[in-house]
Coordinates of C-alpha atoms and ligand atoms in Angstrom, one line a residue:
X1 CA 0.0 0.0 0.0
X2 CA 1.5 3.3 -1.0
X3 CA -0.4 6.0 0.7
X4 CA -0.7 9.5 -0.6
X5 CA 1.6 10.7 2.1
X6 CA 4.3 12.3 0.1
X7 CA 4.5 14.3 -3.1
X8 CA 6.3 12.5 -5.9
X9 CA 10.0 13.0 -5.7
X10 CA 10.0 13.3 -1.9
X11 CA 12.4 10.8 -0.3
X12 CA 11.0 8.0 1.8
X13 CA 10.5 9.1 5.4
X14 CA 12.7 7.4 8.0
X15 CA 10.8 6.9 11.3
X16 CA 12.4 5.8 14.6
X17 CA 9.9 3.7 16.6
X18 CA 10.6 3.5 20.3
X19 CA 8.6 0.7 22.0
X20 CA 7.7 0.8 25.7
X21 CA 4.9 -1.8 25.9
X22 CA 1.3 -1.2 26.9
X23 CA -1.9 -2.7 25.4
X24 CA -0.7 -1.9 21.8
X25 CA 1.8 -4.7 22.5
X26 CA -0.5 -6.7 24.7
X27 CA -1.9 -10.2 24.4
X28 CA -5.0 -12.0 25.7
X29 CA -5.6 -15.7 26.1
X30 CA -8.3 -15.4 23.5
X31 CA -9.7 -12.8 21.0
X32 CA -12.7 -12.2 23.2
X33 CA -11.4 -12.2 26.7
X34 CA -11.5 -9.0 28.7
X35 CA -8.3 -9.7 30.7
X36 CA -5.0 -9.6 29.0
X37 CA -1.3 -8.8 29.6
X38 CA 0.2 -5.5 28.3
X39 CA 3.7 -5.4 27.0
X40 CA 4.0 -8.9 25.5
X41 CA 4.9 -8.4 21.8
X42 CA 8.4 -7.2 21.0
X43 CA 9.2 -4.4 18.6
X44 CA 10.4 -6.8 15.9
X45 CA 7.1 -8.7 15.8
X46 CA 5.1 -5.4 16.0
X47 CA 6.9 -3.9 13.1
X48 CA 6.5 -7.1 11.1
X49 CA 2.7 -6.6 11.5
X50 CA 3.0 -2.9 10.5
X51 CA 4.9 -4.0 7.4
X52 CA 1.8 -5.8 6.2
X53 CA 0.1 -2.4 5.9
X54 CA 2.6 -1.5 3.1
X55 CA 3.2 2.0 4.3
X56 CA 5.9 3.7 2.3
X57 CA 8.4 4.5 5.1
X58 CA 11.6 3.2 6.5
X59 CA 11.0 2.1 10.2
X60 CA 13.8 1.5 12.7
X61 CA 12.6 0.0 15.9
X62 CA 14.1 0.1 19.4
X63 CA 12.8 -1.7 22.5
X64 CA 13.0 0.8 25.4
X65 CA 10.9 -1.4 27.7
X66 CA 8.0 -3.8 27.5
X67 CA 5.8 -3.0 30.5
X68 CA 2.3 -2.0 31.5
X69 CA 2.6 1.7 31.7
X70 CA 1.6 1.6 35.4
X71 CA 5.2 0.6 35.9
X72 CA 6.7 3.6 34.0
X73 CA 9.7 4.9 36.0
X74 CA 12.3 7.7 36.0
X75 CA 14.8 5.1 34.7
X76 CA 12.7 4.2 31.7
X77 CA 11.9 7.9 31.1
X78 CA 15.6 8.5 31.0
X79 CA 16.2 5.7 28.5
X80 CA 13.3 7.0 26.4
X81 CA 14.4 10.6 26.5
X82 CA 18.0 9.7 25.5
X83 CA 16.7 7.6 22.6
X84 CA 14.4 10.5 21.4
X85 CA 17.3 13.0 21.5
X86 CA 19.5 10.6 19.6
X87 CA 16.8 10.1 16.9
X88 CA 16.0 13.8 16.7
X89 CA 19.7 14.5 16.2
X90 CA 20.1 11.9 13.4
X91 CA 19.9 13.8 10.1
X92 CA 18.4 10.7 8.4
X93 CA 15.6 10.5 10.9
X94 CA 12.3 12.2 9.9
X95 CA 10.3 11.7 13.0
X96 CA 9.8 9.6 16.2
X97 CA 6.9 7.4 17.2
X98 CA 6.7 6.0 20.7
X99 CA 4.4 3.1 21.5
X100 CA 3.1 3.4 25.0
X101 CA 0.4 2.1 27.4
X102 CA -2.6 4.4 27.6
X103 CA -2.8 4.6 31.4
X104 CA 0.2 7.0 31.8
X105 CA 0.7 8.1 28.2
X106 CA -0.4 11.6 29.1
X107 CA 2.4 11.9 31.8
X108 CA 5.2 10.6 29.5
X109 CA 4.0 12.8 26.7
X110 CA 3.9 15.9 28.9
X111 CA 7.3 15.1 30.4
X112 CA 8.8 14.8 26.9
X113 CA 7.0 17.9 25.7
X114 CA 8.7 19.9 28.5
X115 CA 12.2 18.5 27.9
X116 CA 12.5 17.9 24.1
X117 CA 13.0 20.3 21.3
X118 CA 10.3 20.5 18.6
X119 CA 12.2 20.5 15.3
X120 CA 11.0 16.9 14.4
X121 CA 7.7 15.3 15.1
X122 CA 7.5 13.1 18.3
X123 CA 4.2 11.2 18.4
X124 CA 3.0 8.8 21.1
X125 CA 0.5 6.1 20.3
X126 CA -1.3 3.3 22.1
X127 CA -4.2 1.0 21.9
X128 CA -7.2 0.2 24.1
X129 CA -7.5 -3.4 22.9
X130 CA -4.7 -6.0 22.9
X131 CA -3.0 -7.2 19.7
X132 CA -4.9 -10.4 19.3
X133 CA -8.3 -9.0 20.4
X134 CA -11.2 -8.8 18.0
X135 CA -11.2 -5.1 16.9
X136 CA -7.6 -4.4 17.8
X137 CA -7.1 -0.7 17.4
X138 CA -3.3 -0.7 17.6
X139 CA -2.5 -1.0 13.9
X140 CA -5.0 1.6 13.0
X141 CA -3.7 4.0 15.6
X142 CA -0.1 3.3 14.5
X143 CA -0.9 3.9 10.8
X144 CA -2.5 7.2 11.9
X145 CA 0.7 8.0 14.0
X146 CA 2.7 7.3 10.8
X147 CA 0.6 9.8 8.9
X148 CA 1.3 12.4 11.6
X149 CA 5.0 11.7 12.1
X150 CA 5.6 12.0 8.4
X151 CA 3.9 15.3 8.0
X152 CA 6.4 18.2 8.0
X153 CA 3.6 20.3 9.6
X154 CA 3.7 18.2 12.7
X155 CA 7.1 19.6 13.6
X156 CA 7.0 22.6 15.9
X157 CA 3.8 21.6 17.6
X158 CA 5.5 19.9 20.6
X159 CA 4.9 16.3 21.5
X160 CA 1.7 14.8 20.1
X161 CA -0.5 11.8 21.0
X162 CA -2.5 10.0 18.4
X163 CA -5.5 7.9 19.6
X164 CA -8.8 7.0 17.9
X165 CA -8.4 9.1 14.7
X166 CA -7.6 12.2 16.7
X167 CA -4.4 14.1 17.4
X168 CA -3.9 15.7 20.8
X169 CA -1.2 18.0 22.1
X170 CA 0.7 16.5 25.1
X171 CA -0.4 19.3 27.3
X172 CA -4.1 18.8 26.6
X173 CA -4.6 15.1 26.4
X174 CA -6.2 13.1 29.3
X175 CA -7.5 9.6 29.5
X176 CA -11.1 9.9 30.5
X177 CA -12.6 6.5 30.0
X178 CA -11.6 3.1 31.2
X179 CA -12.7 1.2 28.1
X180 CA -13.5 1.8 24.5
X181 CA -11.4 3.1 21.6
X182 CA -12.6 6.7 22.2
X183 CA -11.1 6.9 25.7
X184 CA -9.2 10.2 25.4
X185 CA -10.2 13.9 25.4
X186 CA -8.3 17.1 25.3
X187 CA -8.6 20.1 27.6
X188 CA -8.6 23.1 27.2
X189 CA -8.2 22.3 23.5
X190 CA -9.9 19.2 22.2
X191 CA -8.1 17.3 19.4
X192 CA -5.9 19.6 17.3
X193 CA -6.2 17.5 14.2
X194 CA -8.2 14.7 12.7
X195 CA -6.3 11.8 11.2
X196 CA -6.8 8.7 9.2
X197 CA -4.0 6.6 7.6
X198 CA -4.4 8.7 4.4
X199 CA -5.7 12.1 5.6
X200 CA -4.6 14.7 8.2
X201 CA -6.3 17.9 9.0
X202 CA -4.8 20.4 11.5
X203 CA -7.1 22.8 13.2
X204 CA -5.2 26.0 14.0
X205 CA -1.6 27.1 14.2
X206 CA 0.9 25.4 16.5
X207 CA 0.3 26.3 20.1
X208 CA 3.9 25.6 21.2
X209 CA 6.1 28.7 20.9
X210 CA 9.9 28.2 20.6
X211 CA 11.7 25.2 19.3
X212 CA 14.0 24.6 22.2
X213 CA 13.4 22.2 25.2
X214 CA 12.0 24.2 28.0
X215 CA 13.5 22.2 30.9
X216 CA 16.7 20.2 31.2
X217 CA 15.7 16.5 31.6
X218 CA 16.9 15.1 34.9
X219 CA 16.9 11.7 36.4
X220 CA 16.7 13.3 39.8
X221 CA 13.0 14.0 40.0
X222 CA 12.0 15.5 43.3
X223 CA 9.4 13.8 45.5
X224 CA 6.0 15.4 44.8
X225 CA 2.9 13.5 46.1
X226 CA -0.6 14.2 45.0
X227 CA -3.3 14.8 47.7
X228 CA -6.6 13.5 46.4
X229 CA -9.3 15.6 48.3
X230 CA -12.6 14.1 49.3
X231 CA -15.5 14.8 51.6
X232 CA -14.8 14.6 55.3
X233 CA -11.1 14.8 54.8
X234 CA -9.1 15.9 57.9
X235 CA -5.7 17.5 58.3
X236 CA -4.0 14.3 59.4
X237 CA -4.2 13.1 55.8
X238 CA -1.6 15.8 55.0
X239 CA 0.7 14.7 57.8
X240 CA 0.5 11.1 56.6
X241 CA 1.3 12.1 53.0
X242 CA 4.3 14.4 53.6
X243 CA 7.7 13.1 54.7
X244 CA 11.2 14.6 55.0
X245 CA 11.8 13.7 51.3
X246 CA 8.8 15.7 50.1
X247 CA 9.7 18.8 48.0
X248 CA 6.2 19.9 47.0
X249 CA 2.5 18.8 47.0
X250 CA -0.1 18.9 44.2
X251 CA -3.7 19.0 45.5
X252 CA -6.3 17.2 43.4
X253 CA -8.9 19.5 44.9
X254 CA -12.7 19.6 44.8
X255 CA -14.3 21.7 42.0
X256 CA -12.0 24.6 41.3
X257 CA -9.3 23.2 43.6
X258 CA -11.1 23.5 46.9
X259 CA -10.4 21.6 50.1
X260 CA -11.7 21.6 53.7
X261 CA -10.4 24.4 55.9
X262 CA -8.4 22.1 58.1
X263 CA -6.6 20.7 55.1
X264 CA -6.0 24.2 53.7
X265 CA -4.4 25.3 57.0
X266 CA -2.2 22.3 57.2
X267 CA -1.0 22.9 53.6
X268 CA -0.5 26.6 54.2
X269 CA 1.8 25.7 57.1
X270 CA 3.9 23.6 54.7
X271 CA 3.9 26.4 52.1
X272 CA 5.0 28.9 54.8
X273 CA 8.0 26.6 55.4
X274 CA 8.9 26.8 51.6
X275 CA 7.2 23.8 50.2
X276 CA 5.4 24.6 46.9
X277 CA 1.7 23.7 47.1
X278 CA -0.2 23.5 43.7
X279 CA -4.0 23.5 43.6
X280 CA -5.4 21.5 40.8
X281 CA -8.9 19.9 40.4
X282 CA -10.0 16.3 40.6
X283 CA -12.5 17.0 37.9
X284 CA -11.9 16.2 34.2
X285 CA -12.4 19.7 32.8
X286 CA -12.1 23.3 33.9
X287 CA -9.5 25.8 34.9
X288 CA -8.2 26.2 38.5
X289 CA -7.4 29.9 38.8
X290 CA -5.8 31.9 41.6
X291 CA -8.1 33.0 44.4
X292 CA -7.5 35.9 46.7
X293 CA -6.4 33.7 49.7
X294 CA -3.7 32.0 47.5
X295 CA -1.5 35.0 48.1
X296 CA -1.7 34.7 51.9
X297 CA -1.4 30.9 51.7
X298 CA 1.5 31.0 49.2
X299 CA -0.4 28.5 47.0
X300 CA -0.1 28.1 43.3
X301 CA -3.0 27.5 40.8
X302 CA -2.5 24.7 38.3
X303 CA -4.7 26.5 35.7
X304 CA -5.5 23.9 32.9
X305 CA -3.2 21.1 34.0
X306 CA -4.7 18.1 35.7
X307 CA -3.1 16.9 38.9
X308 CA -0.8 14.3 37.3
X309 CA 0.5 16.8 34.8
X310 CA 0.7 19.6 37.4
X311 CA 2.9 17.2 39.3
X312 CA 5.3 16.6 36.4
X313 CA 5.6 20.4 35.8
X314 CA 6.3 21.0 39.6
X315 CA 9.0 18.3 39.5
X316 CA 10.7 20.0 36.6
X317 CA 10.4 23.5 38.1
X318 CA 11.8 22.4 41.5
X319 CA 14.6 20.4 39.8
X320 CA 15.5 23.6 37.9
X321 CA 15.9 25.2 41.3
X322 CA 12.8 27.4 41.4
X323 CA 10.8 27.4 44.7
X324 CA 9.4 30.9 44.8
X325 CA 5.6 30.6 44.5
X326 CA 5.2 33.6 42.1
X327 CA 7.9 32.3 39.8
X328 CA 6.3 28.8 39.9
X329 CA 2.9 30.4 39.2
X330 CA 4.4 32.0 36.0
X331 CA 5.3 28.5 34.8
X332 CA 1.7 27.3 35.1
X333 CA 0.4 30.5 33.5
X334 CA 2.7 30.2 30.6
X335 CA 2.5 26.5 29.8
Ligands
SIN401 C1 -1.1 0.3 30.0 O1 -1.2 1.5 30.2 O2 0.0 -0.2 29.8 C2 -2.3 -0.6 30.0 C3 -3.5 0.0 29.4 C4 -3.3 0.4 28.0 O3 -2.3 0.4 27.4 O4 -4.4 0.7 27.4

């Protein structure tokens, strides 16, 4: 199959595929079983299946890990980041595709978005059904990811995620359903393009400004727990969460980042001692803006980032040596 991806005369694109596991490489005991094991198929076998699609591109695979993405770790992120930089620095490489479990793909994508340059497309892709399941979505999603990674217009948009015929920016994407092939949504922007293996339509100009990495990648990610707020929460939850190692806290707050008074006071005491406290929301959509008492409490508002992404940004900011709440707030306002 020679798709209408390239104008006649354009050289065959050369895509580096970095595999980390997930359901896209998963297998079940039968085509109809609900339970399965992610991260079973190696990159060689996966690319052999991709080859049957006949897409006109040169694919070079590398196995970074083969895990369920719940086991994603700083060590694997380091390996992945190094491999991405190497591919992006290779003049023969046109773009990078990363296969990844869907459970934490938004976190890996955002981490890479903050720490990679944007001069070549970097596209993450997964699947909601394992490779031998009836209705496997992995090859379709991968063919779509190929369409994106081979489009010169994908460069400069930051790290992208392709799922279910839609393209999302790393900053916006969030997994919002446990099952089904339409499990992702974007906030504040929905999908930024629609894609099929043979068509790609971008909506709007690139959001990402500047081609350089915004943070230096580090293996030494500071300890930043997330406090999930619920009804009838008491201050001792904060004490149990925070240890001597803790360098900051992200609050998955109620509504617009709210919390019981006792919890707020306990966190304000930590902020007064210099621990950055970021208020996000446990809801799927909506901004968390600064409120008047954030100044007195020295709290930071996560704006559009959900708690898991607010945590990654706080880790990067702290690792870069910034602990002043106003300076940290500027990072959330500007990302
Ligand atoms: C995982 O995140 O590795 C399992 C779930 C999935 O990939 O859909």
